[in-house]
Amino acid sequence: TRPAPPSGARPRTATALSAVAVLGLAGALFFFHLGRYGLWEPDEARYAEIAREMLATGNYIVPHLNYVPYIEKPPLLYWTCAITMRLLGVNEFAARFINALSALIGVAATFYFTLRTFAWRKGLIAGVVLATSCLYAVMAQVLTTDMLLTASITVALFAAFLHWCEGGRWRWLFYIAMGLGILTKGPIAAALPLLILLIFCWWEGGLRGAIARFRPVSGLLLTGAIAAPWFIAITVRQPDFIRFYFLGEYFRRFFDRGYSHSEPIYYYVPIILAGMLPWTLMIPLLPWRRLSSNPARRFCLIASATTFVIFSLASAKLVPYILPALPPIAVIVADGLGGALESAATHEWSGQWASLAGLLLGLAGIALIIVAVLAPHLRSPNPMLVRPALYAAGTILMAGGIISAIGFWIRRPVTGLSVFGLTAAALLVVISYGRILAEPARSYAALARTLEQRAPGATLVCYPRYIQSLPFYTRRRVILVGDKTELTYGAAHSPDASQYFFNGPKGVIHLWDTTRDIVLVIDKSALASIQQKLGPFEVIAEDSKKLALAHPRSALTRPAIASPPSAIAGSNG
């Protein structure tokens, strides 16, 4: 027999207020400063440019990057970003909007699932835990395919459990979410939820009956009807898509350690522990043995464990890949925290041990302040860039941690937990400010905007590597001299590749000598090797790593800056 959803302690007013609080907090954290800093290299700029080129070319079947085919990912993220750019303009906010909205959907699904399977208080806690978990909240403001995939998997998983528990039409949401997930990042969006559901049903018993209850034939046909048309269309347009995408982007990424992003099998252990901060600090301090048996908890344990194992076994590993494990972990943590508060109300749990978590937050704050003080003496320049944010974050953690610890110590766990969560939220606001401070080290937006202003009609050449954000901000195609990297497939399938892809220093000199109104965007470290062959040039823009060079007699070199940006400006050595 399947348990009915908990009916007690779910008053409408409390439920409504909880929903407003969770979604309001998550929305504020995810959308705050969303368009205030430039697109970071390489992922954000790449995905935003692909969406922009869809708008510019009207080609919504074959994604293009720098106007050559780019088929490493399905198109749902690009489609949705193109829609927001159409509505909101081609800018950073529009580019990141779908990512933040996907994160908000994940929080809403987690809140609703916990509300129906536990109670309103645990639903509130689950939403807050997920919204303020470090990795989830940070990635909510970083444009990648992983958050949209996470939202799809989260909705699919929770709909699957609710159908197992309640019946009704939840199964259709399960199949629809998987179809959308496949359009986001491929078959993993269906394989992972299906595997988790099979393991759970087997564990609970009655596997055969459970499978029949989900009507898999009609359901998978629905999933296929959503995802298959694009895969068929892209295969017609790009006949080698199946080989490139499924054999390369899936099988080789999973099995071939030398193919892409190889990391050790334990890679995600510290990622999850750090990604769930600050709530990781609470996990060993809660009265887990006092919790009553609940199939929703077992489901979330199976979901998070299966996700962790699958992605750990894969050869290719990146930090955001593990995001789908976080929503079920947030439900588990909320179950423990809610159970602790219930035990404290009956004096079965004092809550004083939880003061250790607050003290650790305080110590972390002191550590950040020390890093800020020592920033001028550290080898890395990054602490100096974000030094004000380090001071603010350290102060918040120190004060919030101490107050939270006091609340737990005097046996006011609700106060201690509330301050703990508010401290996490305030820290994330500071991190958002820190991103603005860190923009010069992670984005070429300022450089690209300067070029768009000073050289609106110039031919742009990148050497020796492609700058992802340059075509996005300048609204034009870029010539690449050097390693094609992710443009390799597109260059091989572009009829005009010989005009836009060149190899080595000879290609730079040829373009410099034969192209009128050219701007060469070059690594500072690469300039010395070709400086003599370039002849006279003038620097019209620069940042910490790049120089933008033009001929001194070109119309592009009209004075636009008060002084030369570096000693190199106006010289040829």
Coordinates of C-alpha atoms in Angstrom, one line a residue:
T1 CA 0.0 0.0 0.0
R2 CA 1.3 3.4 -0.9
P3 CA 1.1 6.1 1.8
A4 CA -1.3 9.0 1.4
P5 CA 0.1 12.5 1.5
P6 CA 0.3 13.9 5.0
S7 CA -3.0 15.7 5.8
G8 CA -2.1 17.1 9.2
A9 CA -0.5 20.5 9.9
R10 CA -1.0 21.9 6.4
P11 CA -3.2 25.0 7.0
R12 CA -3.8 27.0 3.9
T13 CA -2.4 30.2 5.3
A14 CA 0.9 28.6 6.4
T15 CA 1.2 26.9 3.1
A16 CA 0.6 30.1 1.1
L17 CA 3.0 32.1 3.3
S18 CA 5.6 29.4 3.0
A19 CA 5.3 29.5 -0.8
V20 CA 5.6 33.2 -0.9
A21 CA 8.7 33.2 1.4
V22 CA 10.5 30.4 -0.5
L23 CA 9.8 31.8 -4.0
G24 CA 10.5 35.4 -3.0
L25 CA 13.8 34.5 -1.4
A26 CA 14.9 32.3 -4.3
G27 CA 13.8 34.8 -6.9
A28 CA 15.6 37.6 -5.1
L29 CA 18.8 35.6 -4.9
F30 CA 18.7 34.2 -8.5
F31 CA 17.7 37.4 -10.3
F32 CA 19.7 39.9 -8.2
H33 CA 22.4 41.7 -10.3
L34 CA 21.7 39.1 -13.1
G35 CA 22.6 41.6 -15.9
R36 CA 25.1 43.7 -14.1
Y37 CA 28.3 41.9 -15.1
G38 CA 29.6 40.7 -18.5
L39 CA 29.3 37.2 -19.8
W40 CA 32.1 35.0 -18.4
E41 CA 34.4 33.0 -20.6
P42 CA 34.0 30.5 -22.0
D43 CA 30.6 28.9 -21.4
E44 CA 28.3 31.9 -20.8
A45 CA 29.6 33.8 -23.8
R46 CA 29.4 30.7 -26.0
Y47 CA 25.7 29.8 -25.2
A48 CA 24.6 33.4 -25.4
E49 CA 26.2 33.9 -28.8
I50 CA 24.6 30.7 -30.1
A51 CA 21.2 32.0 -29.1
R52 CA 22.0 35.5 -30.6
E53 CA 23.0 33.9 -33.9
M54 CA 19.7 32.0 -34.0
L55 CA 17.9 35.3 -33.9
A56 CA 20.3 36.8 -36.4
T57 CA 20.1 34.0 -39.0
G58 CA 16.7 32.6 -38.4
N59 CA 18.1 29.1 -38.3
Y60 CA 16.6 27.3 -35.3
I61 CA 17.5 23.8 -36.3
V62 CA 21.3 23.8 -36.6
P63 CA 22.9 25.8 -33.7
H64 CA 25.8 28.0 -34.9
L65 CA 28.7 29.5 -33.1
N66 CA 30.7 32.2 -34.9
Y67 CA 28.4 31.4 -37.8
V68 CA 29.5 27.8 -38.2
P69 CA 27.6 24.7 -37.1
Y70 CA 27.9 23.8 -33.4
I71 CA 26.1 20.6 -32.5
E72 CA 27.6 19.6 -29.2
K73 CA 24.3 20.2 -27.4
P74 CA 20.5 20.0 -28.2
P75 CA 18.8 23.4 -28.7
L76 CA 16.3 24.0 -25.9
L77 CA 18.5 26.4 -24.0
Y78 CA 19.3 28.3 -27.2
W79 CA 15.7 28.4 -28.2
T80 CA 14.5 29.8 -24.8
C81 CA 17.4 32.3 -24.6
A82 CA 16.6 33.5 -28.1
I83 CA 13.0 34.1 -27.0
T84 CA 14.1 36.1 -24.0
M85 CA 16.5 38.1 -26.2
R86 CA 13.7 38.8 -28.6
L87 CA 11.6 40.1 -25.7
L88 CA 14.2 41.8 -23.5
G89 CA 17.0 42.7 -26.0
V90 CA 20.4 41.1 -26.6
N91 CA 22.0 41.6 -23.2
E92 CA 23.3 39.7 -20.2
F93 CA 20.0 39.7 -18.3
A94 CA 18.1 38.2 -21.2
A95 CA 20.9 35.7 -21.8
R96 CA 20.8 34.5 -18.1
F97 CA 17.1 34.8 -17.5
I98 CA 16.2 31.2 -18.5
N99 CA 19.0 29.9 -16.3
A100 CA 17.7 31.8 -13.2
L101 CA 14.1 30.8 -14.0
S102 CA 15.1 27.2 -14.3
A103 CA 16.7 27.4 -10.8
L104 CA 13.5 28.9 -9.5
I105 CA 11.5 26.1 -11.0
G106 CA 13.8 23.6 -9.3
V107 CA 13.2 25.3 -5.9
A108 CA 9.4 25.5 -6.5
A109 CA 9.3 21.7 -7.4
T110 CA 11.4 20.9 -4.3
F111 CA 9.1 22.9 -2.1
Y112 CA 5.9 21.4 -3.5
F113 CA 7.2 17.9 -3.4
T114 CA 8.3 18.2 0.2
L115 CA 5.0 19.9 1.1
R116 CA 2.9 17.0 -0.3
T117 CA 5.1 14.2 1.1
F118 CA 6.0 15.7 4.5
A119 CA 4.4 18.9 5.8
W120 CA 4.4 22.6 5.1
R121 CA 7.3 23.4 7.6
K122 CA 9.6 20.9 6.0
G123 CA 8.6 22.2 2.6
L124 CA 9.6 25.7 3.6
I125 CA 12.9 24.4 4.9
A126 CA 13.6 22.4 1.8
G127 CA 13.0 25.4 -0.5
V128 CA 15.3 27.6 1.6
V129 CA 18.0 25.0 1.9
L130 CA 18.1 24.5 -1.9
A131 CA 17.9 28.2 -2.7
T132 CA 20.7 29.1 -0.3
S133 CA 23.0 26.1 -1.1
C134 CA 26.2 27.6 -2.4
L135 CA 26.6 25.6 -5.6
Y136 CA 22.9 25.8 -6.6
A137 CA 22.6 29.5 -6.0
V138 CA 25.8 30.4 -7.7
M139 CA 25.0 28.3 -10.8
A140 CA 21.6 29.9 -10.9
Q141 CA 23.4 33.0 -12.2
V142 CA 25.8 31.3 -14.6
L143 CA 24.5 30.5 -18.1
T144 CA 25.0 26.8 -18.8
T145 CA 22.8 23.9 -19.9
D146 CA 23.2 22.3 -16.5
M147 CA 20.5 24.3 -14.6
L148 CA 17.9 23.8 -17.2
L149 CA 18.7 20.1 -17.2
T150 CA 18.5 20.0 -13.4
A151 CA 15.1 21.6 -13.5
S152 CA 13.9 19.0 -16.0
I153 CA 15.3 16.1 -14.0
T154 CA 14.0 17.5 -10.7
V155 CA 10.4 17.9 -12.0
A156 CA 10.6 14.4 -13.7
L157 CA 11.8 12.7 -10.5
F158 CA 9.3 14.4 -8.1
A159 CA 6.4 13.8 -10.5
A160 CA 7.4 10.1 -10.8
F161 CA 7.2 9.7 -7.0
L162 CA 4.0 11.6 -6.7
H163 CA 2.5 9.3 -9.3
W164 CA 3.8 6.2 -7.5
C165 CA 2.3 7.6 -4.3
E166 CA -1.0 9.2 -5.5
G167 CA -1.7 8.1 -9.1
G168 CA -3.6 10.6 -11.2
R169 CA -1.8 12.4 -14.1
W170 CA 1.6 13.0 -12.5
R171 CA 3.1 10.4 -14.9
W172 CA 2.4 12.7 -17.9
L173 CA 4.5 15.5 -16.3
F174 CA 7.2 12.9 -15.7
Y175 CA 7.4 12.0 -19.4
I176 CA 7.1 15.7 -20.6
A177 CA 9.9 16.8 -18.3
M178 CA 12.1 14.0 -19.6
G179 CA 11.4 15.0 -23.2
L180 CA 12.3 18.6 -22.4
G181 CA 15.5 17.4 -20.6
I182 CA 16.5 15.4 -23.7
L183 CA 16.2 18.6 -25.7
T184 CA 18.4 20.3 -23.2
K185 CA 21.3 17.9 -22.8
G186 CA 20.5 14.6 -24.4
P187 CA 19.5 11.1 -23.3
I188 CA 20.8 11.5 -19.7
A189 CA 17.7 13.5 -18.9
A190 CA 15.6 10.3 -19.4
A191 CA 18.1 7.6 -18.5
L192 CA 18.8 9.0 -15.0
P193 CA 15.1 9.5 -13.9
L194 CA 14.1 6.1 -15.3
L195 CA 17.0 4.3 -13.6
I196 CA 16.2 6.0 -10.3
L197 CA 12.5 5.1 -10.6
L198 CA 13.3 1.5 -11.4
I199 CA 15.7 1.1 -8.4
F200 CA 13.1 2.7 -6.1
C201 CA 10.2 0.6 -7.3
W202 CA 12.4 -2.5 -7.0
W203 CA 13.4 -1.5 -3.5
E204 CA 9.8 -0.9 -2.4
G205 CA 8.6 -4.1 -4.0
G206 CA 6.0 -4.7 -6.7
L207 CA 8.3 -3.6 -9.6
R208 CA 6.1 -5.1 -12.3
G209 CA 2.9 -3.5 -11.1
A210 CA 4.6 -0.2 -10.7
I211 CA 5.9 -0.2 -14.3
A212 CA 2.4 -1.0 -15.6
R213 CA 1.0 1.8 -13.5
F214 CA 3.2 4.3 -15.4
R215 CA 2.0 3.2 -18.8
P216 CA 5.6 3.2 -20.2
V217 CA 4.7 2.7 -23.9
S218 CA 2.4 5.7 -24.2
G219 CA 4.5 7.7 -21.9
L220 CA 7.8 7.1 -23.7
L221 CA 6.0 7.8 -27.0
L222 CA 5.1 11.2 -25.5
T223 CA 8.7 11.8 -24.5
G224 CA 9.8 10.8 -28.0
A225 CA 7.3 13.0 -29.6
I226 CA 8.7 16.0 -27.7
A227 CA 12.4 15.2 -28.3
A228 CA 12.6 13.2 -31.6
P229 CA 11.6 15.9 -34.2
W230 CA 14.7 18.0 -33.6
F231 CA 17.0 15.0 -33.6
I232 CA 15.5 13.9 -36.9
A233 CA 15.7 17.4 -38.4
I234 CA 19.3 17.9 -37.4
T235 CA 20.3 14.5 -38.8
V236 CA 18.7 15.5 -42.1
R237 CA 20.6 18.8 -42.1
Q238 CA 23.9 17.3 -40.7
P239 CA 24.1 13.6 -41.7
D240 CA 27.1 12.9 -39.5
F241 CA 25.3 14.3 -36.4
I242 CA 24.6 10.8 -35.0
R243 CA 28.3 9.8 -35.1
F244 CA 29.5 13.2 -33.7
Y245 CA 27.0 13.6 -31.0
F246 CA 26.1 10.2 -29.7
L247 CA 29.5 8.5 -30.2
G248 CA 31.6 11.5 -29.3
E249 CA 29.6 13.7 -26.9
Y250 CA 28.1 10.7 -25.0
F251 CA 29.9 7.4 -25.3
R252 CA 33.4 8.8 -25.4
R253 CA 32.7 11.4 -22.7
F254 CA 31.5 8.5 -20.4
F255 CA 34.0 5.9 -21.2
D256 CA 37.1 7.6 -22.7
R257 CA 39.3 9.1 -20.0
G258 CA 41.4 11.0 -22.5
Y259 CA 38.5 12.6 -24.3
S260 CA 37.3 15.4 -22.1
H261 CA 37.5 16.7 -18.5
S262 CA 38.9 13.6 -16.9
E263 CA 38.9 13.6 -13.1
P264 CA 39.2 10.9 -10.4
I265 CA 36.2 8.9 -9.3
Y266 CA 36.0 10.7 -5.9
Y267 CA 35.8 14.1 -7.7
Y268 CA 32.2 14.9 -6.7
V269 CA 32.6 14.1 -3.0
P270 CA 34.1 17.4 -2.1
I271 CA 32.0 19.1 -4.7
I272 CA 28.8 18.0 -3.0
L273 CA 30.0 18.8 0.5
A274 CA 31.1 22.3 -0.6
G275 CA 28.1 22.8 -2.9
M276 CA 25.6 22.2 -0.1
L277 CA 27.3 24.6 2.3
P278 CA 26.4 26.0 4.7
W279 CA 23.9 23.2 5.3
T280 CA 26.6 20.5 5.1
L281 CA 27.7 21.7 8.6
M282 CA 24.2 20.8 10.0
I283 CA 24.0 17.2 8.6
P284 CA 26.1 15.4 11.3
L285 CA 24.5 17.3 14.1
L286 CA 20.8 16.3 13.5
P287 CA 18.8 13.5 15.3
W288 CA 18.4 11.3 12.3
R289 CA 17.5 8.2 14.3
R290 CA 14.4 9.9 15.7
L291 CA 12.9 10.3 12.2
S292 CA 10.0 8.0 11.3
S293 CA 10.2 5.9 8.2
N294 CA 9.1 7.7 5.0
P295 CA 9.2 6.4 1.4
A296 CA 9.8 10.0 0.2
R297 CA 13.1 10.1 2.1
R298 CA 14.1 6.7 0.7
F299 CA 13.3 8.0 -2.8
C300 CA 15.4 11.0 -2.3
L301 CA 18.3 9.0 -0.9
I302 CA 18.1 6.7 -4.0
A303 CA 17.9 9.6 -6.3
S304 CA 20.9 11.5 -4.9
A305 CA 23.0 8.4 -4.5
T306 CA 22.2 7.1 -8.0
T307 CA 23.0 10.5 -9.5
F308 CA 26.3 10.7 -7.6
V309 CA 27.3 7.2 -8.7
I310 CA 26.4 7.7 -12.4
F311 CA 28.3 11.0 -12.7
S312 CA 31.2 9.7 -10.7
L313 CA 31.6 6.7 -13.0
A314 CA 31.6 8.9 -16.1
S315 CA 35.1 9.8 -17.3
A316 CA 34.2 13.5 -18.1
K317 CA 33.5 15.5 -15.0
L318 CA 32.7 19.1 -14.4
V319 CA 31.4 20.8 -11.3
P320 CA 27.9 21.7 -12.6
Y321 CA 27.2 18.1 -13.8
I322 CA 26.3 17.1 -10.2
L323 CA 23.6 19.7 -9.8
P324 CA 20.7 17.2 -10.3
A325 CA 21.7 15.6 -7.0
L326 CA 21.1 18.7 -5.0
P327 CA 17.3 19.0 -4.9
P328 CA 16.8 15.5 -3.4
I329 CA 19.6 16.2 -1.0
A330 CA 17.9 19.4 0.0
V331 CA 14.7 17.4 0.8
I332 CA 16.7 15.0 3.0
V333 CA 18.3 17.9 4.9
A334 CA 15.0 19.5 5.3
D335 CA 13.5 16.3 6.7
G336 CA 16.3 16.2 9.2
L337 CA 16.0 19.8 10.2
G338 CA 12.3 19.7 10.5
G339 CA 12.5 16.5 12.5
A340 CA 15.0 18.2 14.8
L341 CA 12.7 21.2 15.4
E342 CA 9.8 18.7 16.2
S343 CA 12.1 16.9 18.7
A344 CA 13.1 20.1 20.2
A345 CA 9.5 21.1 20.8
T346 CA 9.1 17.9 22.9
H347 CA 12.5 18.3 24.6
E348 CA 13.8 15.2 23.0
W349 CA 16.6 17.2 21.3
S350 CA 18.2 20.2 22.9
G351 CA 19.7 21.6 19.7
Q352 CA 22.8 22.7 21.5
W353 CA 25.1 20.5 19.3
A354 CA 23.9 22.6 16.3
S355 CA 25.7 25.6 17.8
L356 CA 28.8 24.0 16.4
A357 CA 27.6 24.7 12.9
G358 CA 27.2 28.4 13.8
L359 CA 30.6 28.5 15.3
L360 CA 32.1 27.0 12.1
L361 CA 30.4 29.7 10.1
G362 CA 31.9 32.3 12.4
L363 CA 35.4 30.7 12.0
A364 CA 34.9 30.7 8.2
G365 CA 34.1 34.4 8.4
I366 CA 37.3 35.1 10.3
A367 CA 39.3 33.1 7.7
L368 CA 37.8 35.3 4.9
I369 CA 38.7 38.5 6.7
I370 CA 42.3 37.2 7.2
V371 CA 42.5 36.4 3.4
A372 CA 41.3 40.0 2.7
V373 CA 43.9 41.5 5.0
L374 CA 46.7 39.4 3.3
A375 CA 45.4 39.9 -0.2
P376 CA 48.2 42.3 -1.3
H377 CA 50.8 39.7 -0.3
L378 CA 49.2 36.7 -2.1
R379 CA 50.5 35.4 -5.4
S380 CA 47.0 35.2 -6.9
P381 CA 45.6 38.6 -8.0
N382 CA 42.0 37.4 -7.5
P383 CA 41.7 38.2 -3.8
M384 CA 42.6 41.8 -4.4
L385 CA 39.9 42.0 -7.1
V386 CA 37.2 40.9 -4.7
R387 CA 38.7 42.3 -1.5
P388 CA 35.7 44.4 -0.5
A389 CA 33.5 41.4 -1.0
L390 CA 35.8 39.3 1.2
Y391 CA 35.5 41.8 4.0
A392 CA 31.7 41.9 3.7
A393 CA 31.3 38.1 3.4
G394 CA 33.7 37.6 6.4
T395 CA 31.8 40.0 8.6
I396 CA 28.4 38.5 7.7
L397 CA 29.6 34.9 8.4
M398 CA 31.2 35.9 11.6
A399 CA 28.3 37.8 13.0
G400 CA 25.6 35.4 11.6
G401 CA 27.5 32.4 12.8
I402 CA 27.9 33.7 16.3
I403 CA 24.3 34.7 16.6
S404 CA 23.1 31.4 15.2
A405 CA 25.3 29.5 17.6
I406 CA 23.9 31.5 20.6
G407 CA 20.4 30.7 19.4
F408 CA 21.0 27.0 19.4
W409 CA 22.9 27.1 22.6
I410 CA 20.1 28.8 24.6
R411 CA 17.7 26.1 23.2
R412 CA 16.0 28.4 20.7
P413 CA 16.5 26.2 17.6
V414 CA 14.0 28.1 15.4
T415 CA 15.9 31.3 16.1
G416 CA 19.2 29.6 15.5
L417 CA 18.1 28.0 12.2
S418 CA 16.4 31.2 11.0
V419 CA 19.6 33.2 11.5
F420 CA 21.6 30.4 9.9
G421 CA 19.5 30.6 6.8
L422 CA 19.5 34.4 6.6
T423 CA 23.3 34.4 6.9
A424 CA 23.5 32.0 4.0
A425 CA 21.2 34.3 1.9
A426 CA 23.2 37.4 2.8
L427 CA 26.4 35.7 1.9
L428 CA 25.0 34.9 -1.6
V429 CA 24.1 38.6 -2.1
V430 CA 27.7 39.5 -1.3
I431 CA 28.9 36.8 -3.8
S432 CA 26.8 38.5 -6.4
Y433 CA 28.6 41.8 -5.8
G434 CA 31.9 39.8 -5.9
R435 CA 31.1 38.7 -9.4
I436 CA 30.9 42.3 -10.5
L437 CA 34.3 43.0 -9.0
A438 CA 35.8 39.8 -10.6
E439 CA 34.5 40.6 -14.1
P440 CA 37.9 41.9 -15.4
A441 CA 39.5 38.5 -14.7
R442 CA 36.6 36.3 -16.1
S443 CA 35.1 38.3 -18.9
Y444 CA 36.1 40.2 -22.0
A445 CA 32.9 42.2 -22.1
A446 CA 34.5 45.5 -21.5
L447 CA 37.1 44.9 -24.2
A448 CA 34.5 43.8 -26.7
R449 CA 32.2 46.8 -25.9
T450 CA 35.1 49.2 -26.5
L451 CA 35.8 47.6 -29.9
E452 CA 32.1 47.8 -30.9
Q453 CA 32.2 51.5 -30.0
R454 CA 35.6 52.4 -31.7
A455 CA 35.6 49.9 -34.6
P456 CA 32.0 49.2 -35.5
G457 CA 32.8 48.2 -39.1
A458 CA 36.2 46.6 -38.6
T459 CA 37.3 43.1 -39.4
L460 CA 38.0 41.4 -36.1
V461 CA 40.8 38.8 -35.9
C462 CA 41.5 36.7 -32.8
Y463 CA 45.0 35.3 -32.2
P464 CA 46.0 32.7 -31.0
R465 CA 42.6 31.7 -29.5
Y466 CA 39.0 32.4 -30.0
I467 CA 37.3 34.9 -27.6
Q468 CA 33.8 33.6 -27.0
S469 CA 32.2 36.9 -26.1
L470 CA 33.6 39.0 -29.0
P471 CA 30.9 38.1 -31.6
F472 CA 28.2 38.5 -29.0
Y473 CA 29.1 42.1 -28.0
T474 CA 30.2 43.2 -31.5
R475 CA 27.3 41.5 -33.4
R476 CA 29.6 40.2 -36.1
R477 CA 31.7 37.2 -37.1
V478 CA 35.3 36.9 -36.0
I479 CA 38.3 35.5 -37.9
L480 CA 40.3 33.0 -35.9
V481 CA 44.0 32.4 -36.3
G482 CA 45.0 29.5 -34.2
D483 CA 43.6 26.3 -32.6
K484 CA 39.9 25.9 -33.6
T485 CA 39.0 23.9 -30.4
E486 CA 35.2 23.8 -30.2
L487 CA 34.9 25.3 -33.7
T488 CA 36.7 22.4 -35.3
Y489 CA 33.5 20.6 -36.4
G490 CA 31.9 23.8 -37.6
A491 CA 35.0 24.8 -39.6
A492 CA 35.1 21.4 -41.3
H493 CA 31.4 21.9 -42.3
S494 CA 31.5 25.5 -43.4
P495 CA 31.9 26.4 -47.1
D496 CA 33.6 29.7 -46.3
A497 CA 36.0 28.3 -43.7
S498 CA 39.1 29.3 -45.7
Q499 CA 38.1 33.0 -45.2
Y500 CA 37.6 32.8 -41.4
F501 CA 40.1 30.2 -40.2
F502 CA 43.9 30.5 -40.5
N503 CA 46.8 28.8 -38.9
G504 CA 49.8 30.3 -37.2
P505 CA 51.7 33.6 -37.3
K506 CA 51.8 33.6 -41.1
G507 CA 48.0 33.9 -41.1
V508 CA 48.1 36.9 -38.8
I509 CA 50.7 38.7 -41.0
H510 CA 48.8 38.0 -44.1
L511 CA 45.5 39.4 -42.7
W512 CA 47.3 42.4 -41.2
D513 CA 48.9 43.3 -44.6
T514 CA 45.9 42.6 -46.8
T515 CA 42.8 43.6 -44.8
R516 CA 41.6 47.2 -44.5
D517 CA 40.4 48.4 -41.1
I518 CA 41.5 45.3 -39.3
V519 CA 41.6 44.9 -35.5
L520 CA 43.8 42.2 -34.2
V521 CA 42.8 41.0 -30.7
I522 CA 45.9 39.2 -29.5
D523 CA 47.2 37.7 -26.2
K524 CA 49.7 40.0 -24.6
S525 CA 52.1 37.1 -24.3
A526 CA 51.9 36.3 -28.0
L527 CA 52.7 39.8 -29.3
A528 CA 56.5 39.6 -28.9
S529 CA 56.8 36.7 -31.4
I530 CA 55.2 38.7 -34.3
Q531 CA 55.7 42.3 -33.2
Q532 CA 58.5 43.1 -35.7
K533 CA 56.6 41.6 -38.6
L534 CA 53.5 43.6 -37.9
G535 CA 55.1 47.0 -38.4
P536 CA 53.6 50.1 -36.8
F537 CA 50.4 49.6 -34.8
E538 CA 48.3 51.4 -32.2
V539 CA 46.5 49.9 -29.2
I540 CA 42.9 50.9 -29.3
A541 CA 41.7 48.8 -26.4
E542 CA 43.1 46.4 -23.8
D543 CA 42.5 44.5 -20.7
S544 CA 44.7 42.4 -18.3
K545 CA 45.3 39.7 -20.9
K546 CA 44.4 41.0 -24.4
L547 CA 45.4 43.8 -26.7
A548 CA 43.4 45.2 -29.6
L549 CA 45.7 46.5 -32.3
A550 CA 45.0 48.6 -35.4
H551 CA 47.1 50.3 -38.1
P552 CA 48.2 53.7 -36.9
R553 CA 46.8 55.5 -40.1
S554 CA 43.5 53.6 -39.9
A555 CA 40.2 55.5 -39.3
L556 CA 39.9 53.2 -36.2
T557 CA 42.7 54.9 -34.4
R558 CA 41.1 58.3 -33.8
P559 CA 41.7 59.4 -30.2
A560 CA 39.2 57.8 -27.8
I561 CA 41.2 57.4 -24.6
A562 CA 43.0 60.0 -22.6
S563 CA 46.4 58.2 -22.5
P564 CA 47.9 55.1 -24.0
P565 CA 46.7 52.0 -22.1
S566 CA 50.2 50.6 -21.9
A567 CA 53.8 51.2 -22.8
I568 CA 53.2 49.2 -26.0
A569 CA 50.7 51.6 -27.4
G570 CA 51.8 53.5 -30.5
S571 CA 55.0 51.5 -30.9
N572 CA 56.3 48.6 -32.9
G573 CA 59.2 47.9 -30.7

